[in-house]
PDB file of C-alpha atoms in Angstrom:
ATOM      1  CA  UNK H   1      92.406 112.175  88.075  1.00 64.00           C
ATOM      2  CA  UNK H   2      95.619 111.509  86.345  1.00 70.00           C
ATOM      3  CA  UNK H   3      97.406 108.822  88.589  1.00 91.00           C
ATOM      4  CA  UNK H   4     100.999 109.868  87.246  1.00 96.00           C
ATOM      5  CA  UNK H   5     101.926 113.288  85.565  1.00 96.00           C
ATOM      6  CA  UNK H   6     104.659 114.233  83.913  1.00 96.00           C
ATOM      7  CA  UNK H   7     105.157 118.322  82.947  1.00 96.00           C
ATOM      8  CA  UNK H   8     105.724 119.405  80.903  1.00 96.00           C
ATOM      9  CA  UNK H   9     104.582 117.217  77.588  1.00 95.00           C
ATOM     10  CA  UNK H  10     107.049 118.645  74.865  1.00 96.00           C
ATOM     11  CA  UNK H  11     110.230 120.388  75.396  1.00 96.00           C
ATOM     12  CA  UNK H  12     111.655 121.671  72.680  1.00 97.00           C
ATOM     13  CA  UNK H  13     115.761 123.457  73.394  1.00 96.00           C
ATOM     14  CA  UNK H  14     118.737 124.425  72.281  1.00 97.00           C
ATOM     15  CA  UNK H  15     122.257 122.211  72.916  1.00 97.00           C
ATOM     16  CA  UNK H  16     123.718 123.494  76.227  1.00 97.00           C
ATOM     17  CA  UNK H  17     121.050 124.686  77.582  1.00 97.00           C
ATOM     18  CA  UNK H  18     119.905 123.044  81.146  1.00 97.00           C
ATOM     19  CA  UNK H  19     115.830 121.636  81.815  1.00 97.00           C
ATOM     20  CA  UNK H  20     113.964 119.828  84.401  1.00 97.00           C
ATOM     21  CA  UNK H  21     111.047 117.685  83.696  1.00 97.00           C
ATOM     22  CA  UNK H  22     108.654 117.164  86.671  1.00 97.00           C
ATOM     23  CA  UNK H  23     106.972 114.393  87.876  1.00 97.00           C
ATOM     24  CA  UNK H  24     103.748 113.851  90.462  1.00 97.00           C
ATOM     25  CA  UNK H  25     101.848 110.685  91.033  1.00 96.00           C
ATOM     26  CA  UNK H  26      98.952 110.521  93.257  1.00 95.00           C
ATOM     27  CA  UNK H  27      98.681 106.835  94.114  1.00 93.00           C
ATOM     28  CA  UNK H  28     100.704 106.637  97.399  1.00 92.00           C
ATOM     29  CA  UNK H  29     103.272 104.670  96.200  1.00 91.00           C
ATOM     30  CA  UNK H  30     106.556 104.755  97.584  1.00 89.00           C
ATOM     31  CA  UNK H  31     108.817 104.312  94.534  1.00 89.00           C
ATOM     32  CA  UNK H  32     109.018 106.120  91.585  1.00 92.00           C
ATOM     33  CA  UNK H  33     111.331 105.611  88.179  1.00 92.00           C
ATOM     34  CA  UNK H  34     112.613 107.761  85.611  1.00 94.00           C
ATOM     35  CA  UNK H  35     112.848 105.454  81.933  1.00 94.00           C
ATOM     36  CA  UNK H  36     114.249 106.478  79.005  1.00 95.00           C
ATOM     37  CA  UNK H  37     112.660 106.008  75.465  1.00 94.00           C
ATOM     38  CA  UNK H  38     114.990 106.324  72.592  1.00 92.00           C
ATOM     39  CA  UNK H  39     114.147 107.058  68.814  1.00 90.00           C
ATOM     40  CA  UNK H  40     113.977 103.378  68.565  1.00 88.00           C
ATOM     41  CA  UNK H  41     111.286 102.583  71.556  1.00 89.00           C
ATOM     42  CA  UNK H  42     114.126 101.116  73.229  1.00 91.00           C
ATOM     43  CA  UNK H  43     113.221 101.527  77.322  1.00 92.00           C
ATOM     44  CA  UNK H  44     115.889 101.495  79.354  1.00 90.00           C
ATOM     45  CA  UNK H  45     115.710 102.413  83.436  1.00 89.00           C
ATOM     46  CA  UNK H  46     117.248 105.699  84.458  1.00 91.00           C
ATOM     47  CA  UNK H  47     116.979 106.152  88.252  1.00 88.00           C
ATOM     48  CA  UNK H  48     115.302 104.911  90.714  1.00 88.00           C
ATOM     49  CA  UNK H  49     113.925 105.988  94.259  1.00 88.00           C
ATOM     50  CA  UNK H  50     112.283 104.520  97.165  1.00 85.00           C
ATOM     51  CA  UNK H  51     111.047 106.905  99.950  1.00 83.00           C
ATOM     52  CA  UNK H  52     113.371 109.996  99.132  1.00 81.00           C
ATOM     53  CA  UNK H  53     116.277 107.686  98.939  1.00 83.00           C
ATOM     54  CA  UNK H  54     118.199 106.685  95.463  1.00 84.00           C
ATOM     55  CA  UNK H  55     117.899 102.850  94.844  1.00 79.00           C
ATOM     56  CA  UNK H  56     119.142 102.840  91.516  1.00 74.00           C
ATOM     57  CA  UNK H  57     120.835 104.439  89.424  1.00 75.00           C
ATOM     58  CA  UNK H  58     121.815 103.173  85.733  1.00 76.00           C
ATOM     59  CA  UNK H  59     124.861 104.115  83.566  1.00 78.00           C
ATOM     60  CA  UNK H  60     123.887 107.820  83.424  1.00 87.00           C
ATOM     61  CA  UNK H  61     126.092 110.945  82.664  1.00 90.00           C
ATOM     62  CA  UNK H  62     126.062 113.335  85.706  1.00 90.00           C
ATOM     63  CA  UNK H  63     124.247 116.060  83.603  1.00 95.00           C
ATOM     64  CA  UNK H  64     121.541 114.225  85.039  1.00 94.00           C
ATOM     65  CA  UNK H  65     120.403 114.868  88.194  1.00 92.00           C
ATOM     66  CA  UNK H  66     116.627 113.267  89.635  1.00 92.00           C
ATOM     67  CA  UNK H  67     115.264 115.443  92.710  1.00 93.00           C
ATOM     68  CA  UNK H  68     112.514 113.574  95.083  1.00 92.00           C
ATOM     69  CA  UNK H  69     111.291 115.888  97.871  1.00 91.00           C
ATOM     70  CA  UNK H  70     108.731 113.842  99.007  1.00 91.00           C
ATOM     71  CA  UNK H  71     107.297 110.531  97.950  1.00 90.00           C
ATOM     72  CA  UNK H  72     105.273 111.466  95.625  1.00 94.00           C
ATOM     73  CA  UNK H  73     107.173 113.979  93.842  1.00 95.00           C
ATOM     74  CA  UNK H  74     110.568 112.792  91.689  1.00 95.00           C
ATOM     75  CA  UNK H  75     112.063 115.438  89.385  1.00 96.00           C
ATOM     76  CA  UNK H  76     114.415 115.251  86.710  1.00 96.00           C
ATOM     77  CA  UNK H  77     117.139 118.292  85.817  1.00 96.00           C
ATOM     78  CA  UNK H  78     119.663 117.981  82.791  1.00 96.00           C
ATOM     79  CA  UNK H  79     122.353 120.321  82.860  1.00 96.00           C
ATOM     80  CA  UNK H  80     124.181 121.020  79.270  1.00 97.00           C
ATOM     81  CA  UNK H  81     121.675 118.959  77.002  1.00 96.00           C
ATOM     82  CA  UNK H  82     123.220 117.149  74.347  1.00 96.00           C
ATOM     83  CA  UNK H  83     121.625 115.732  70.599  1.00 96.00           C
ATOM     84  CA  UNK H  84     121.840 112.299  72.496  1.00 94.00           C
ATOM     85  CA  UNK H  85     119.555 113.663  75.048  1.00 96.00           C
ATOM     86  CA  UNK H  86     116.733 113.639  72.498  1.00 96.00           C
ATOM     87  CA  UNK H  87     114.334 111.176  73.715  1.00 96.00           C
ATOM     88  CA  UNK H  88     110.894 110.288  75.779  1.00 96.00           C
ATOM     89  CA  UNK H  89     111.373 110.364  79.100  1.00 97.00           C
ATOM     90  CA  UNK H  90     108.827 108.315  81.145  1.00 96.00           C
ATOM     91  CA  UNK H  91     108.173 108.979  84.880  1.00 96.00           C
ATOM     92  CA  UNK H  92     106.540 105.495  86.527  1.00 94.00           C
ATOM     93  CA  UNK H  93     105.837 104.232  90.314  1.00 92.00           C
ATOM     94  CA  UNK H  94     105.492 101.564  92.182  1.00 89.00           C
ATOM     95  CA  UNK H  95     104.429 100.226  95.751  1.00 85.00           C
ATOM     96  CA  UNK H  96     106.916  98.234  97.546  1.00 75.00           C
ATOM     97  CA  UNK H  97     110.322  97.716  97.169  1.00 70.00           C
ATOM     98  CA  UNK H  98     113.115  94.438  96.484  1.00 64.00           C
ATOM     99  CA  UNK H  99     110.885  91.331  97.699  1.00 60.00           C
ATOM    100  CA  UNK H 100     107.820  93.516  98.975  1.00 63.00           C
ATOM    101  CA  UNK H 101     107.367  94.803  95.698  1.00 67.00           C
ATOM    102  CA  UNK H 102     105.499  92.284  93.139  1.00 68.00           C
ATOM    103  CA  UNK H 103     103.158  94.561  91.467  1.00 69.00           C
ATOM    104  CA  UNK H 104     102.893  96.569  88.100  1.00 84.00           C
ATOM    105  CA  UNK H 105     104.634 100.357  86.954  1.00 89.00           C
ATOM    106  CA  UNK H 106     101.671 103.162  86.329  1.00 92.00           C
ATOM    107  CA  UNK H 107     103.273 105.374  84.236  1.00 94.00           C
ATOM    108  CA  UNK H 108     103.273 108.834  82.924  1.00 95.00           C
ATOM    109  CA  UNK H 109     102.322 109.710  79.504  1.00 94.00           C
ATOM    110  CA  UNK H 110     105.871 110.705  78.938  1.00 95.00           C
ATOM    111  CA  UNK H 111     107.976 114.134  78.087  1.00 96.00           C
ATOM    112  CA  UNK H 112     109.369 114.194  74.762  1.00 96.00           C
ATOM    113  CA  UNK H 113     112.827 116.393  74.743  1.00 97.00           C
ATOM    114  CA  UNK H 114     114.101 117.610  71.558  1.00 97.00           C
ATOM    115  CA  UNK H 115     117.328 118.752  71.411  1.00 97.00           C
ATOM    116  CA  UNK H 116     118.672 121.581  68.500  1.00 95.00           C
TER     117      UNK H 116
ATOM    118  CA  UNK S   1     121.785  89.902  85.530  1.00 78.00           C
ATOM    119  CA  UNK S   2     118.306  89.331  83.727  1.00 85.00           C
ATOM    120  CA  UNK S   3     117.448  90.110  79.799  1.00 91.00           C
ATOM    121  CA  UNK S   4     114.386  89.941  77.997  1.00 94.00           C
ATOM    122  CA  UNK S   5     114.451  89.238  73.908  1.00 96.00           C
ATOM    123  CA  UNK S   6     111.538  90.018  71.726  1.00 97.00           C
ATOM    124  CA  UNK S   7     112.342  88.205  68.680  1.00 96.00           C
ATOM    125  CA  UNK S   8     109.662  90.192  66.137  1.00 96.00           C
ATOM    126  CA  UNK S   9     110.059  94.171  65.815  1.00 96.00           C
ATOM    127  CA  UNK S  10     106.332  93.410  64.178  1.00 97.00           C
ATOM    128  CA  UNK S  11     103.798  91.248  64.323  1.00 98.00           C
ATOM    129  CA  UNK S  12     100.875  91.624  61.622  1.00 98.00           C
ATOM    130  CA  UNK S  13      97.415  89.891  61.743  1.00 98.00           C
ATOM    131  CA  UNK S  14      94.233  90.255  60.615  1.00 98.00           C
ATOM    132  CA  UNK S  15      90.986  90.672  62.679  1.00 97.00           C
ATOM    133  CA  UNK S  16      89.609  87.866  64.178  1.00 97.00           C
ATOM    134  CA  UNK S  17      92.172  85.736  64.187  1.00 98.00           C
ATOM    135  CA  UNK S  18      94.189  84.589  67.485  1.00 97.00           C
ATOM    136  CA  UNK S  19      97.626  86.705  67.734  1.00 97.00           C
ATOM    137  CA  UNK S  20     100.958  85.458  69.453  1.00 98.00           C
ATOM    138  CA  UNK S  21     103.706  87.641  70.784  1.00 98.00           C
ATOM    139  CA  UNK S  22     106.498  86.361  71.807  1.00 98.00           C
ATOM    140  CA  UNK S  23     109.201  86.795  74.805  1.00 98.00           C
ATOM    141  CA  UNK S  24     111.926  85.087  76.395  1.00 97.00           C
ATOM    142  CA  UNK S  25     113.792  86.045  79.460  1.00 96.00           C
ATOM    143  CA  UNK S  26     116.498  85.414  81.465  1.00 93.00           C
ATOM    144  CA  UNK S  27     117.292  85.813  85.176  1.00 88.00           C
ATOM    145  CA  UNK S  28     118.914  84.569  88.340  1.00 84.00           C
ATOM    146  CA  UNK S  29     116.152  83.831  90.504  1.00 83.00           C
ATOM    147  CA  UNK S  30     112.912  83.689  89.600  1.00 85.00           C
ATOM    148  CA  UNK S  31     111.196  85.955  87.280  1.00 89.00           C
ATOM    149  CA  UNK S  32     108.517  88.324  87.991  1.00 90.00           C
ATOM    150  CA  UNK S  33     107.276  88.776  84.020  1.00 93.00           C
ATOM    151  CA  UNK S  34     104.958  91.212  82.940  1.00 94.00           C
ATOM    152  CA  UNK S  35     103.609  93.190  79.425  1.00 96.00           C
ATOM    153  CA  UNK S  36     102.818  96.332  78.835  1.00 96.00           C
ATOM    154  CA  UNK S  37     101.266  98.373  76.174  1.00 96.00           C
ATOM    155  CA  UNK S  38     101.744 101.343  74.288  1.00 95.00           C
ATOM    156  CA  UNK S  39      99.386 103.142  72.301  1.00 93.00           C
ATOM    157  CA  UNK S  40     100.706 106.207  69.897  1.00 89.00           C
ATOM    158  CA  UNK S  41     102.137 109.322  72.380  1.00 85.00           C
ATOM    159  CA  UNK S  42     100.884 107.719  75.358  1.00 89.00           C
ATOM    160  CA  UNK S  43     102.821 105.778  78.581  1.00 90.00           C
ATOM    161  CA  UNK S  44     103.017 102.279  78.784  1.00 93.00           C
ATOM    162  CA  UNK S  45      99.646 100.564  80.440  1.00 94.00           C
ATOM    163  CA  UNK S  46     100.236  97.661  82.671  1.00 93.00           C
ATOM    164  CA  UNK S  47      98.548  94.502  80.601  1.00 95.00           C
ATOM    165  CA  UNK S  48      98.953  91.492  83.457  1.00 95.00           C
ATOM    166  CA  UNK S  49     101.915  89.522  85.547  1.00 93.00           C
ATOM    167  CA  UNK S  50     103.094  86.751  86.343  1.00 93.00           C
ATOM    168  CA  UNK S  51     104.453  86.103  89.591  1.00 89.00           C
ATOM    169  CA  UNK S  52     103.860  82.368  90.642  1.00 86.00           C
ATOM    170  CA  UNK S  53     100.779  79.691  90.861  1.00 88.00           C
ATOM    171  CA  UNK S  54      99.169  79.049  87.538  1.00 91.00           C
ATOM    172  CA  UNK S  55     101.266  79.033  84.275  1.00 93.00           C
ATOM    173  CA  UNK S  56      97.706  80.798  82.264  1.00 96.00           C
ATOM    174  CA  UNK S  57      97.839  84.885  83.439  1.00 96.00           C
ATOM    175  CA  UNK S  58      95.021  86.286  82.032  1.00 95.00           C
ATOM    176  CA  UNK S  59      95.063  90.048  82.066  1.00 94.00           C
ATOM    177  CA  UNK S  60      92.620  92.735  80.819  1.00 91.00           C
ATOM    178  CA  UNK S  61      91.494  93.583  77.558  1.00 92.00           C
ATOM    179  CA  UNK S  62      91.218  89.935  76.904  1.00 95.00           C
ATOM    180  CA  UNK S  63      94.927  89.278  76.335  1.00 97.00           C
ATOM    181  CA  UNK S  64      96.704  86.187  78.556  1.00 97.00           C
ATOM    182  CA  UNK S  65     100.584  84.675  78.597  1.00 98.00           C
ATOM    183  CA  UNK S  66     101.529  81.487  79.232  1.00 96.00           C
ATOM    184  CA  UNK S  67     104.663  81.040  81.516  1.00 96.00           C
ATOM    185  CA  UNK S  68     107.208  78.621  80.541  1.00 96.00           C
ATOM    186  CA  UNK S  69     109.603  77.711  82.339  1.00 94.00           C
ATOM    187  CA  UNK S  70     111.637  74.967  80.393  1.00 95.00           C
ATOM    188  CA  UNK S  71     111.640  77.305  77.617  1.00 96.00           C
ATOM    189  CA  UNK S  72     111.896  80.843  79.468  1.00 96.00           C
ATOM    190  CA  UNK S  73     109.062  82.021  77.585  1.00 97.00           C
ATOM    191  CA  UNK S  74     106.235  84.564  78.533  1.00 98.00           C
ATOM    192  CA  UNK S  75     104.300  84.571  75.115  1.00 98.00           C
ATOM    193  CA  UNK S  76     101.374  87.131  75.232  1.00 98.00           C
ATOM    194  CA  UNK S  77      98.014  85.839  73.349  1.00 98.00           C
ATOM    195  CA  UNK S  78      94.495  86.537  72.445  1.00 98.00           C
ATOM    196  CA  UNK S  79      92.048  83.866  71.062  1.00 97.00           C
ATOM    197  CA  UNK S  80      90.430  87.135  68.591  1.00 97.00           C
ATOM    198  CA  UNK S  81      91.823  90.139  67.281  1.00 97.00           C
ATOM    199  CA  UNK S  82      90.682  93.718  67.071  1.00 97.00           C
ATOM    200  CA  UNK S  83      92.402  96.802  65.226  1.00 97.00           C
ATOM    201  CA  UNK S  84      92.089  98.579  68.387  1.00 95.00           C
ATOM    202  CA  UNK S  85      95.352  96.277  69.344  1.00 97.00           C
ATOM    203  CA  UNK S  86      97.156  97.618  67.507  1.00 97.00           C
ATOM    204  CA  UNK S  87      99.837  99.190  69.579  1.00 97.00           C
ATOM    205  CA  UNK S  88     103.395  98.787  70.629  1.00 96.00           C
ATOM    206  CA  UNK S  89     103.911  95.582  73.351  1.00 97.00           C
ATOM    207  CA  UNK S  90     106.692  95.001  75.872  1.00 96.00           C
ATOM    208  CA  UNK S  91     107.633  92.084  77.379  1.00 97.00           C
ATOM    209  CA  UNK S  92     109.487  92.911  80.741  1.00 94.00           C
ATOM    210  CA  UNK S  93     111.203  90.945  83.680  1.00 91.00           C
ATOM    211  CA  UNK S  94     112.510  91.741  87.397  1.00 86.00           C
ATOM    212  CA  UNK S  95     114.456  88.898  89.431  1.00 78.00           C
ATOM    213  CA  UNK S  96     111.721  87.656  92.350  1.00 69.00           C
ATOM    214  CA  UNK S  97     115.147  87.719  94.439  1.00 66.00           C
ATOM    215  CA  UNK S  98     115.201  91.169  94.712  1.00 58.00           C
ATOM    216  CA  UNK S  99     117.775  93.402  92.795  1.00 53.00           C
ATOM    217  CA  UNK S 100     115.564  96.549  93.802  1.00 58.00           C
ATOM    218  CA  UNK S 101     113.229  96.897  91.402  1.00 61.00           C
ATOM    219  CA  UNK S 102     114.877  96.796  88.196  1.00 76.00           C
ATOM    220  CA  UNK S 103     112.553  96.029  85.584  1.00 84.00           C
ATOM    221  CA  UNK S 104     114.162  95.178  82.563  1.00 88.00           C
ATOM    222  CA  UNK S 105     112.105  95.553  79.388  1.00 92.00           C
ATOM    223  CA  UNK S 106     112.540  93.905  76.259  1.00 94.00           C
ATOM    224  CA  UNK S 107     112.410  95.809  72.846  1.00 94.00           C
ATOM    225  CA  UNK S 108     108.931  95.597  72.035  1.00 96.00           C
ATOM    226  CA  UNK S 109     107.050  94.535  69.196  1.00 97.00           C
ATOM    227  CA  UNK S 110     104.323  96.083  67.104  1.00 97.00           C
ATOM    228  CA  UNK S 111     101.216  94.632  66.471  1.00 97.00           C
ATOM    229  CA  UNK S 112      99.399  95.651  63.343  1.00 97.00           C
ATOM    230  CA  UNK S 113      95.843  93.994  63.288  1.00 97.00           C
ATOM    231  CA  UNK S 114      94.316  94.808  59.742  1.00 96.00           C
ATOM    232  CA  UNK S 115      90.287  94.505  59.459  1.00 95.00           C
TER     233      UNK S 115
END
């Protein structure tokens, strides 16, 4: 059983146009991550969420909007894509949070967006 | 606010032989230091962590780091080689204070192992 997915795998669109990438993890951890991959591998934290609730959330245009309806589910819809936008976009969880949290990010196997 | 600098965009060695990779960080507090891997079109795989007690992590795969403190260095290592190594490594680091949990990761570094 995969312990994170991401759906879908490629997304291929046109500039303008709005997506959402989803993202599942079955591990019963309470925090989960969007990341950002650029061209260059270059990872760089998006949002964050603990229980439902946003914890963090990193320099990011408002196109960008993460959805978590439960715990285990933390979605990610971009309105009026951009060529910037073009990137992989990594889903990831955790257990814990701030001082309770010490252990390791399982991660998806990423969503590459390309955008036309 | 905490950084993490890997110094080599590659690293190339041949099989058999004992590989370094190198990463230094910076925080407030104390670090919480980790590596990852990333093979071709996959998501990064948790390698091992350092949180406190012994300065030797050894991880899986056969890989270990060595946390340094004086020098704020979290080099990866691995007494022997294999091509199936090769892959992307990052270095990352959180701030044991708290700060949520933002895990900062460095740039990673690519590790070519040649037979």
């Amino acid at each position: 059983d995969t312990a994170v997915s991401q759906t879908p795998k490629y997304l291929v669109t046109q500039m303008g146009n709005d997506k959402s990438i989803k993202c599942e993890q079955n591990l019963g951890h309470d925090t989960m991550y969007w990341y950002k991959q650029d061209s260059k591998k270059f990872l760089k934290i998006m949002f964050s969420y603990n229980n439902k609730e946003l914890i963090i959330n990193e320099t990011v245009p408002n196109r960008f909007s993460p959805k978590s309806p439960d715990k285990a589910h933390l979605n990610l819809h971009i309105n009026s894509l951009e060529l910037g936008d073009s990137a992989v976009y990594f889903c990831a969880s955790s257990q814990g949070f701030g001082l309770l949290n010490t252990g390791e990010l399982f991660f998806g196997e990423g969503s590459r967006l390309t955008v036309l | 606010a905490q950084s993490v600098a890997q110094p080599e965009d590659q690293v190339n060695v041949a099989e058999g032989n004992p590989l370094t990779v190198k990463c230094t960080y910076s925080v407030s507090g104390n670090p919480y230091l980790f590596w990852y891997v990333q093979y071709p079109n996959r998501g990064l795989q948790f390698l091992l962590k350092y949180i406190t007690g012994d300065n030797l992590v050894k991880g899986s795969y056969g890989f270990e780091a060595e946390f340094n403190k004086s020098q704020t260095s979290f080099h990866l290592k691995k007494p022997s080689a294999l091509v199936s190594d090769s892959a992307l490594y990052f270095c990352a680091v959180r701030d044991g204070l708290g700060a949520g949990n933002m895990l900062t990761f460095g740039g990673g570094t690519r590790l070519m192992v040649k037979p």
